[in-house]
Amino acid sequence: MEWSLENVREMVAGGMQSIRECEICAFAIAMCVLLLFMWYCYRVGREHGSSPLRGRYLAGPGRIGGVVGGFMSSDCRGRGKGKHGSMLEEQNGFAFCQSAECFRCTSAGESLNQRLYHSLQDYAKRYTWSGMGRVHKGVRDQGRYLNSRPTIQRPEVFFLPDLPSAPFFSREVQRHDVELLEQSFPALLAEFESIYHQPPARSGSSLPPGWKANSTPRGQWWTYYLVNQGTPLVLNVRRCPRAWRVLGQLRTFIANNVFGNACFSVLTPGALISEHYGPTNVRLRCHLGLRVPPSCELVVGGEPQCWSEGSCLLFDDSFLHRAFHEGGAEDGPRVVFMVDLWHPNVAAAERQALDYIFTPGRLEDKEGK
């Protein structure tokens, strides 16, 4: 091959033409990838856009986009009316579901187990089976796990196998969230005072707006929910902007499924909360003591503990537990701020799958299809 100026020009021209053709090809490929990505985002947005506060809490109480229903839990939504008329009863501004099919009222049985398995299959088809070993094992053998558990620990709805279990946990397992709650103690106490000393919601009621009276064998147990079974209660949230901001800063708060709750809890002197089990072992219940008079105690799995003002107590409420306040009227009520946090040994992939399976209303909706 002779090297001449003409040959060099031809080679350069050919190289430039090849580069232009490659650029066009690369541009076409990039556009295809971009379109595929936009289509994927659209699909994911449609699947998850309808659930309120999916993935995180917003900073202010006025930014609760898409949350409707006020005090009605989404566990009850869609079951308010049936052949026999209304199945919802309102008390002190809080809607109670009277349906035996409501999630919180449903005992674990074959019907629920089948719905759990179908939801897990839906999740795996849309996302992945990767990391789902324990969840799949738990869902597949749920009936056996629940029926064969020792009486000291028997979650009523869902048991995730191979999780380390103990009645009480060290604050170190959720250090960030525990420290954040304890730092927020003055703000949470002040906010409790503001909602607790409001006038009654209506004539004939002793409770201020938003408070719910719970059944107890003796004494009074009142709760003021900000999040009830994964659903924010809009009116209550608007009255508690500082508590709402604290929830938004927690890293392990269960915000997107029915196992997540946040509330102020009050026990009056002489009150007893009977022994009972929580619904699952995938969460740890955290109590921040706001007012703790003497003679108050929490017993979990046979182990007694006392609350302390400004400090958090972490426990697994799937263990048999009870609480009581044996003080006198002069001692005043026992008050805690309660939040549900993820068990530290539930992996991120498992949390995502459980959020999907136990999205508020998902299991009930499936039954009606």
Short mmCIF file of C-alpha atoms in Angstrom, two decimals:
data_model
loop_
_atom_site.label_atom_id
_atom_site.label_comp_id
_atom_site.label_asym_id
_atom_site.label_seq_id
_atom_site.Cartn_x
_atom_site.Cartn_y
_atom_site.Cartn_z
CA MET A 1 0.00 0.00 0.00
CA GLU A 2 1.43 3.34 -1.08
CA TRP A 3 1.20 6.14 1.41
CA SER A 4 0.18 9.33 -0.27
CA LEU A 5 -1.81 12.40 0.61
CA GLU A 6 -4.76 11.13 -1.40
CA ASN A 7 -4.78 7.77 0.38
CA VAL A 8 -4.62 9.46 3.76
CA ARG A 9 -7.56 11.67 2.83
CA GLU A 10 -9.58 8.64 1.75
CA MET A 11 -8.79 6.82 5.01
CA VAL A 12 -9.74 9.84 7.13
CA ALA A 13 -12.98 10.32 5.18
CA GLY A 14 -13.86 6.64 5.61
CA GLY A 15 -13.11 6.80 9.32
CA MET A 16 -15.30 9.89 9.76
CA GLN A 17 -18.16 8.18 7.91
CA SER A 18 -17.85 5.12 10.18
CA ILE A 19 -17.89 7.34 13.27
CA ARG A 20 -21.04 9.11 12.04
CA GLU A 21 -22.76 5.79 11.42
CA CYS A 22 -21.75 4.57 14.90
CA GLU A 23 -23.04 7.78 16.46
CA ILE A 24 -26.42 7.28 14.80
CA CYS A 25 -26.51 3.66 16.01
CA ALA A 26 -25.49 4.61 19.53
CA PHE A 27 -28.06 7.40 19.61
CA ALA A 28 -30.81 5.00 18.52
CA ILE A 29 -29.79 2.51 21.23
CA ALA A 30 -29.72 5.26 23.88
CA MET A 31 -33.21 6.40 22.86
CA CYS A 32 -34.54 2.84 23.11
CA VAL A 33 -33.03 2.45 26.58
CA LEU A 34 -34.51 5.79 27.64
CA LEU A 35 -37.98 4.82 26.39
CA LEU A 36 -37.77 1.47 28.19
CA PHE A 37 -36.76 3.26 31.39
CA MET A 38 -39.66 5.71 31.10
CA TRP A 39 -42.08 2.83 30.54
CA TYR A 40 -40.72 1.04 33.63
CA CYS A 41 -41.11 4.20 35.77
CA TYR A 42 -44.67 4.59 34.51
CA ARG A 43 -45.53 1.00 35.47
CA VAL A 44 -43.97 1.30 38.92
CA GLY A 45 -45.69 4.64 39.47
CA ARG A 46 -49.09 3.19 38.59
CA GLU A 47 -48.59 0.24 40.92
CA HIS A 48 -47.49 2.30 43.90
CA GLY A 49 -48.83 5.77 43.35
CA SER A 50 -52.22 5.14 44.94
CA SER A 51 -50.87 4.19 48.38
CA PRO A 52 -50.48 7.19 50.70
CA LEU A 53 -47.00 8.05 51.99
CA ARG A 54 -45.40 5.13 50.16
CA GLY A 55 -41.77 4.72 51.25
CA ARG A 56 -41.45 7.78 53.52
CA TYR A 57 -43.35 10.36 55.52
CA LEU A 58 -43.58 13.95 54.39
CA ALA A 59 -42.26 16.70 56.58
CA GLY A 60 -45.43 18.56 57.47
CA PRO A 61 -48.94 17.70 58.50
CA GLY A 62 -50.41 19.74 55.70
CA ARG A 63 -48.72 17.56 53.07
CA ILE A 64 -50.67 14.36 53.39
CA GLY A 65 -51.43 13.98 49.74
CA GLY A 66 -53.84 11.26 48.75
CA VAL A 67 -54.84 10.34 52.30
CA VAL A 68 -58.58 10.21 52.61
CA GLY A 69 -61.03 8.69 54.99
CA GLY A 70 -60.05 10.66 58.10
CA PHE A 71 -60.23 8.29 61.01
CA MET A 72 -61.25 5.21 59.06
CA SER A 73 -58.53 2.61 58.79
CA SER A 74 -58.06 1.25 55.30
CA ASP A 75 -58.46 -2.19 56.84
CA CYS A 76 -62.11 -1.28 57.14
CA ARG A 77 -62.41 0.69 53.92
CA GLY A 78 -64.59 -0.97 51.36
CA ARG A 79 -66.43 -2.95 54.02
CA GLY A 80 -68.50 -0.10 55.36
CA LYS A 81 -71.65 -1.22 53.62
CA GLY A 82 -73.03 -4.56 52.71
CA LYS A 83 -76.29 -6.37 52.33
CA HIS A 84 -77.18 -5.53 55.90
CA GLY A 85 -76.38 -1.83 55.69
CA SER A 86 -73.63 0.03 57.49
CA MET A 87 -71.02 -2.04 59.27
CA LEU A 88 -69.06 0.90 60.68
CA GLU A 89 -69.64 2.45 64.07
CA GLU A 90 -68.19 5.78 65.09
CA GLN A 91 -67.16 6.54 68.64
CA ASN A 92 -65.39 9.73 69.73
CA GLY A 93 -64.56 10.53 66.12
CA PHE A 94 -62.97 7.15 65.42
CA ALA A 95 -64.47 4.64 62.99
CA PHE A 96 -64.62 1.05 64.19
CA CYS A 97 -65.12 -1.85 61.81
CA GLN A 98 -67.77 -4.32 62.89
CA SER A 99 -67.07 -6.75 60.05
CA ALA A 100 -65.71 -10.20 60.90
CA GLU A 101 -63.67 -9.97 57.67
CA CYS A 102 -61.66 -6.92 58.79
CA PHE A 103 -57.93 -7.62 58.87
CA ARG A 104 -57.47 -6.78 62.53
CA CYS A 105 -60.38 -9.07 63.45
CA THR A 106 -59.38 -11.98 61.24
CA SER A 107 -57.76 -14.92 63.00
CA ALA A 108 -55.12 -16.85 61.09
CA GLY A 109 -56.77 -19.59 59.09
CA GLU A 110 -56.68 -21.33 55.74
CA SER A 111 -58.34 -18.41 53.94
CA LEU A 112 -55.77 -15.91 55.20
CA ASN A 113 -52.89 -18.30 54.47
CA GLN A 114 -54.03 -18.69 50.86
CA ARG A 115 -54.30 -14.92 50.43
CA LEU A 116 -50.81 -14.47 51.87
CA TYR A 117 -49.39 -16.99 49.41
CA HIS A 118 -51.16 -15.39 46.43
CA SER A 119 -49.82 -11.97 47.46
CA LEU A 120 -46.29 -13.35 47.75
CA GLN A 121 -46.56 -14.91 44.27
CA ASP A 122 -47.77 -11.58 42.87
CA TYR A 123 -44.79 -9.84 44.46
CA ALA A 124 -42.30 -12.38 43.08
CA LYS A 125 -43.75 -12.09 39.55
CA ARG A 126 -43.46 -8.32 39.57
CA TYR A 127 -40.10 -8.12 41.32
CA THR A 128 -38.00 -11.11 42.39
CA TRP A 129 -37.80 -14.28 44.47
CA SER A 130 -34.29 -13.26 45.56
CA GLY A 131 -34.02 -13.00 49.34
CA MET A 132 -37.49 -14.44 49.83
CA GLY A 133 -36.41 -17.74 51.45
CA ARG A 134 -37.67 -16.99 54.96
CA VAL A 135 -40.76 -15.12 53.77
CA HIS A 136 -41.70 -17.99 51.43
CA LYS A 137 -41.07 -20.53 54.18
CA GLY A 138 -43.17 -18.51 56.63
CA VAL A 139 -46.09 -18.01 54.25
CA ARG A 140 -46.06 -21.63 53.05
CA ASP A 141 -46.09 -23.11 56.56
CA GLN A 142 -47.93 -20.31 58.36
CA GLY A 143 -50.68 -22.49 59.78
CA ARG A 144 -48.17 -24.95 61.23
CA TYR A 145 -46.01 -22.19 62.71
CA LEU A 146 -48.89 -20.42 64.41
CA ASN A 147 -50.44 -23.58 65.81
CA SER A 148 -47.19 -25.10 67.05
CA ARG A 149 -45.72 -22.03 68.75
CA PRO A 150 -45.18 -22.20 72.52
CA THR A 151 -47.77 -20.30 74.52
CA ILE A 152 -45.21 -17.70 75.59
CA GLN A 153 -44.85 -16.42 71.98
CA ARG A 154 -47.70 -16.86 69.53
CA PRO A 155 -48.24 -14.08 66.97
CA GLU A 156 -51.84 -14.03 65.85
CA VAL A 157 -51.41 -13.24 62.13
CA PHE A 158 -47.91 -13.80 60.70
CA PHE A 159 -44.77 -15.54 61.98
CA LEU A 160 -41.44 -15.11 60.18
CA PRO A 161 -39.24 -18.14 60.98
CA ASP A 162 -35.59 -18.05 62.06
CA LEU A 163 -35.77 -14.59 63.64
CA PRO A 164 -33.92 -14.17 66.94
CA SER A 165 -36.56 -13.69 69.62
CA ALA A 166 -36.59 -12.32 73.16
CA PRO A 167 -39.23 -10.49 75.20
CA PHE A 168 -37.10 -7.35 75.50
CA PHE A 169 -34.39 -5.95 73.21
CA SER A 170 -31.47 -3.65 73.88
CA ARG A 171 -31.84 -0.06 72.75
CA GLU A 172 -28.69 -0.58 70.67
CA VAL A 173 -30.52 -2.69 68.05
CA GLN A 174 -32.32 0.45 66.83
CA ARG A 175 -29.98 3.05 68.23
CA HIS A 176 -30.67 5.86 65.74
CA ASP A 177 -34.43 5.79 66.19
CA VAL A 178 -34.26 5.31 69.96
CA GLU A 179 -31.95 8.31 70.35
CA LEU A 180 -34.12 10.42 68.06
CA LEU A 181 -37.24 9.61 70.07
CA GLU A 182 -35.51 10.35 73.36
CA GLN A 183 -34.19 13.67 72.03
CA SER A 184 -37.78 14.51 71.03
CA PHE A 185 -39.12 13.81 74.52
CA PRO A 186 -39.89 17.47 75.45
CA ALA A 187 -41.69 18.14 72.14
CA LEU A 188 -43.73 14.93 72.32
CA LEU A 189 -44.70 15.56 75.95
CA ALA A 190 -45.83 19.10 75.10
CA GLU A 191 -47.86 17.85 72.17
CA PHE A 192 -49.50 15.20 74.34
CA GLU A 193 -50.52 17.88 76.84
CA SER A 194 -52.09 19.95 74.08
CA ILE A 195 -54.32 17.12 72.78
CA TYR A 196 -55.08 15.55 76.17
CA HIS A 197 -56.53 18.66 77.78
CA GLN A 198 -58.90 19.55 74.96
CA PRO A 199 -62.64 19.70 75.77
CA PRO A 200 -64.67 16.54 75.05
CA ALA A 201 -65.39 15.73 71.41
CA ARG A 202 -69.15 15.73 71.99
CA SER A 203 -71.72 15.96 74.73
CA GLY A 204 -71.88 12.81 76.79
CA SER A 205 -68.28 11.87 75.96
CA SER A 206 -65.39 12.15 78.42
CA LEU A 207 -62.71 11.95 75.72
CA PRO A 208 -61.19 14.85 73.76
CA PRO A 209 -61.29 14.72 69.94
CA GLY A 210 -59.36 11.85 68.34
CA TRP A 211 -58.98 9.71 71.46
CA LYS A 212 -60.17 6.10 71.46
CA ALA A 213 -61.27 4.11 74.52
CA ASN A 214 -60.07 0.49 74.56
CA SER A 215 -61.60 -2.45 76.36
CA THR A 216 -59.99 -3.29 79.72
CA PRO A 217 -61.12 -5.45 82.67
CA ARG A 218 -60.62 -2.47 84.96
CA GLY A 219 -59.57 1.14 84.68
CA GLN A 220 -59.24 3.12 81.46
CA TRP A 221 -56.88 2.70 78.51
CA TRP A 222 -57.00 5.46 75.91
CA THR A 223 -55.06 5.78 72.65
CA TYR A 224 -54.56 8.65 70.22
CA TYR A 225 -53.40 7.22 66.88
CA LEU A 226 -51.34 9.11 64.33
CA VAL A 227 -50.92 5.97 62.23
CA ASN A 228 -53.30 3.05 62.65
CA GLN A 229 -52.44 -0.23 60.88
CA GLY A 230 -50.34 1.54 58.26
CA THR A 231 -52.84 4.33 57.57
CA PRO A 232 -52.28 7.94 58.74
CA LEU A 233 -55.23 9.50 60.57
CA VAL A 234 -55.39 12.92 58.97
CA LEU A 235 -57.20 14.94 61.64
CA ASN A 236 -55.04 13.56 64.43
CA VAL A 237 -51.86 14.21 62.43
CA ARG A 238 -52.83 17.84 61.90
CA ARG A 239 -53.10 18.32 65.65
CA CYS A 240 -49.62 16.81 66.21
CA PRO A 241 -47.18 18.36 63.70
CA ARG A 242 -44.08 17.78 65.83
CA ALA A 243 -44.84 14.11 66.45
CA TRP A 244 -45.48 13.71 62.71
CA ARG A 245 -42.07 15.18 61.90
CA VAL A 246 -40.43 12.79 64.34
CA LEU A 247 -42.08 9.83 62.61
CA GLY A 248 -40.77 11.10 59.29
CA GLN A 249 -37.20 11.04 60.61
CA LEU A 250 -37.30 7.46 61.94
CA ARG A 251 -35.36 5.00 59.78
CA THR A 252 -37.11 1.80 60.83
CA PHE A 253 -40.69 2.89 61.48
CA ILE A 254 -43.12 0.48 59.77
CA ALA A 255 -44.89 3.06 57.64
CA ASN A 256 -46.32 1.05 54.75
CA ASN A 257 -48.08 -2.04 56.07
CA VAL A 258 -50.77 -3.05 58.53
CA PHE A 259 -48.27 -3.93 61.26
CA GLY A 260 -47.24 -0.28 61.65
CA ASN A 261 -48.78 1.95 64.33
CA ALA A 262 -47.91 5.16 66.15
CA CYS A 263 -49.92 6.58 69.02
CA PHE A 264 -50.02 8.20 72.45
CA SER A 265 -51.16 5.62 75.00
CA VAL A 266 -52.67 6.48 78.39
CA LEU A 267 -53.33 4.16 81.35
CA THR A 268 -55.33 5.63 84.22
CA PRO A 269 -54.66 4.65 87.87
CA GLY A 270 -55.99 1.17 88.60
CA ALA A 271 -56.04 0.14 84.93
CA LEU A 272 -55.06 -3.30 83.67
CA ILE A 273 -54.42 -4.34 80.06
CA SER A 274 -55.11 -8.08 79.93
CA GLU A 275 -52.58 -10.58 78.64
CA HIS A 276 -52.56 -10.75 74.84
CA TYR A 277 -50.33 -11.36 71.81
CA GLY A 278 -49.39 -9.01 68.99
CA PRO A 279 -50.01 -9.93 65.34
CA THR A 280 -46.42 -10.64 64.22
CA ASN A 281 -42.79 -11.11 65.23
CA VAL A 282 -41.36 -8.93 62.41
CA ARG A 283 -41.68 -5.78 64.50
CA LEU A 284 -40.43 -4.40 67.80
CA ARG A 285 -42.77 -2.17 69.76
CA CYS A 286 -41.09 0.91 71.18
CA HIS A 287 -42.49 2.81 74.18
CA LEU A 288 -41.09 6.24 75.00
CA GLY A 289 -42.08 7.11 78.58
CA LEU A 290 -43.72 10.54 78.79
CA ARG A 291 -45.32 10.31 82.24
CA VAL A 292 -44.45 7.37 84.46
CA PRO A 293 -45.81 7.39 88.01
CA PRO A 294 -44.83 4.69 90.52
CA SER A 295 -46.42 1.22 90.49
CA CYS A 296 -46.61 0.95 86.68
CA GLU A 297 -45.25 -2.15 84.99
CA LEU A 298 -45.03 -3.95 81.64
CA VAL A 299 -44.71 -7.75 81.71
CA VAL A 300 -43.57 -9.45 78.47
CA GLY A 301 -43.00 -13.19 78.28
CA GLY A 302 -43.07 -13.32 82.08
CA GLU A 303 -40.32 -10.68 82.41
CA PRO A 304 -41.35 -7.44 84.19
CA GLN A 305 -39.95 -4.05 83.21
CA CYS A 306 -40.76 -0.49 84.29
CA TRP A 307 -40.97 2.52 82.01
CA SER A 308 -38.81 5.56 82.58
CA GLU A 309 -39.61 9.12 81.58
CA GLY A 310 -37.60 10.19 78.56
CA SER A 311 -36.31 6.66 77.85
CA CYS A 312 -37.36 4.02 75.33
CA LEU A 313 -38.34 0.43 76.04
CA LEU A 314 -38.13 -2.06 73.15
CA PHE A 315 -40.06 -5.31 73.27
CA ASP A 316 -41.43 -8.03 71.00
CA ASP A 317 -45.19 -7.88 71.42
CA SER A 318 -45.69 -11.29 69.78
CA PHE A 319 -44.81 -12.57 73.27
CA LEU A 320 -47.64 -12.79 75.79
CA HIS A 321 -47.72 -9.39 77.49
CA ARG A 322 -49.76 -7.23 79.81
CA ALA A 323 -49.50 -3.80 81.45
CA PHE A 324 -50.93 -2.28 84.60
CA HIS A 325 -51.00 0.90 86.66
CA GLU A 326 -51.53 0.18 90.35
CA GLY A 327 -51.01 3.75 91.56
CA GLY A 328 -53.62 5.99 93.11
CA ALA A 329 -55.59 8.86 91.62
CA GLU A 330 -53.04 11.34 92.97
CA ASP A 331 -50.33 9.71 90.82
CA GLY A 332 -52.02 10.60 87.55
CA PRO A 333 -51.96 8.55 84.32
CA ARG A 334 -49.12 6.58 82.77
CA VAL A 335 -48.39 8.00 79.31
CA VAL A 336 -46.14 6.60 76.57
CA PHE A 337 -45.55 7.42 72.92
CA MET A 338 -45.70 4.11 71.05
CA VAL A 339 -44.22 3.32 67.62
CA ASP A 340 -43.69 0.04 65.75
CA LEU A 341 -40.18 -0.50 64.37
CA TRP A 342 -38.83 -3.25 62.15
CA HIS A 343 -37.14 -6.18 63.88
CA PRO A 344 -33.41 -5.56 63.24
CA ASN A 345 -32.93 -9.02 61.67
CA VAL A 346 -35.58 -8.56 58.97
CA ALA A 347 -33.58 -7.85 55.80
CA ALA A 348 -34.34 -4.97 53.43
CA ALA A 349 -35.63 -7.32 50.71
CA GLU A 350 -37.92 -9.02 53.23
CA ARG A 351 -39.25 -5.66 54.44
CA GLN A 352 -40.09 -4.68 50.87
CA ALA A 353 -41.94 -7.94 50.28
CA LEU A 354 -43.84 -7.71 53.59
CA ASP A 355 -44.81 -4.11 52.80
CA TYR A 356 -46.27 -5.37 49.53
CA ILE A 357 -48.05 -8.40 51.01
CA PHE A 358 -49.47 -6.51 53.98
CA THR A 359 -50.30 -3.23 52.25
CA PRO A 360 -53.42 -1.85 53.99
CA GLY A 361 -56.47 -3.35 52.30
CA ARG A 362 -54.61 -5.77 50.00
CA LEU A 363 -55.61 -9.03 51.68
CA GLU A 364 -59.21 -7.94 52.16
CA ASP A 365 -59.46 -6.73 48.55
CA LYS A 366 -58.20 -10.08 47.32
CA GLU A 367 -60.97 -11.90 49.11
CA GLY A 368 -63.60 -9.83 47.41
CA LYS A 369 -62.31 -10.46 43.89
#
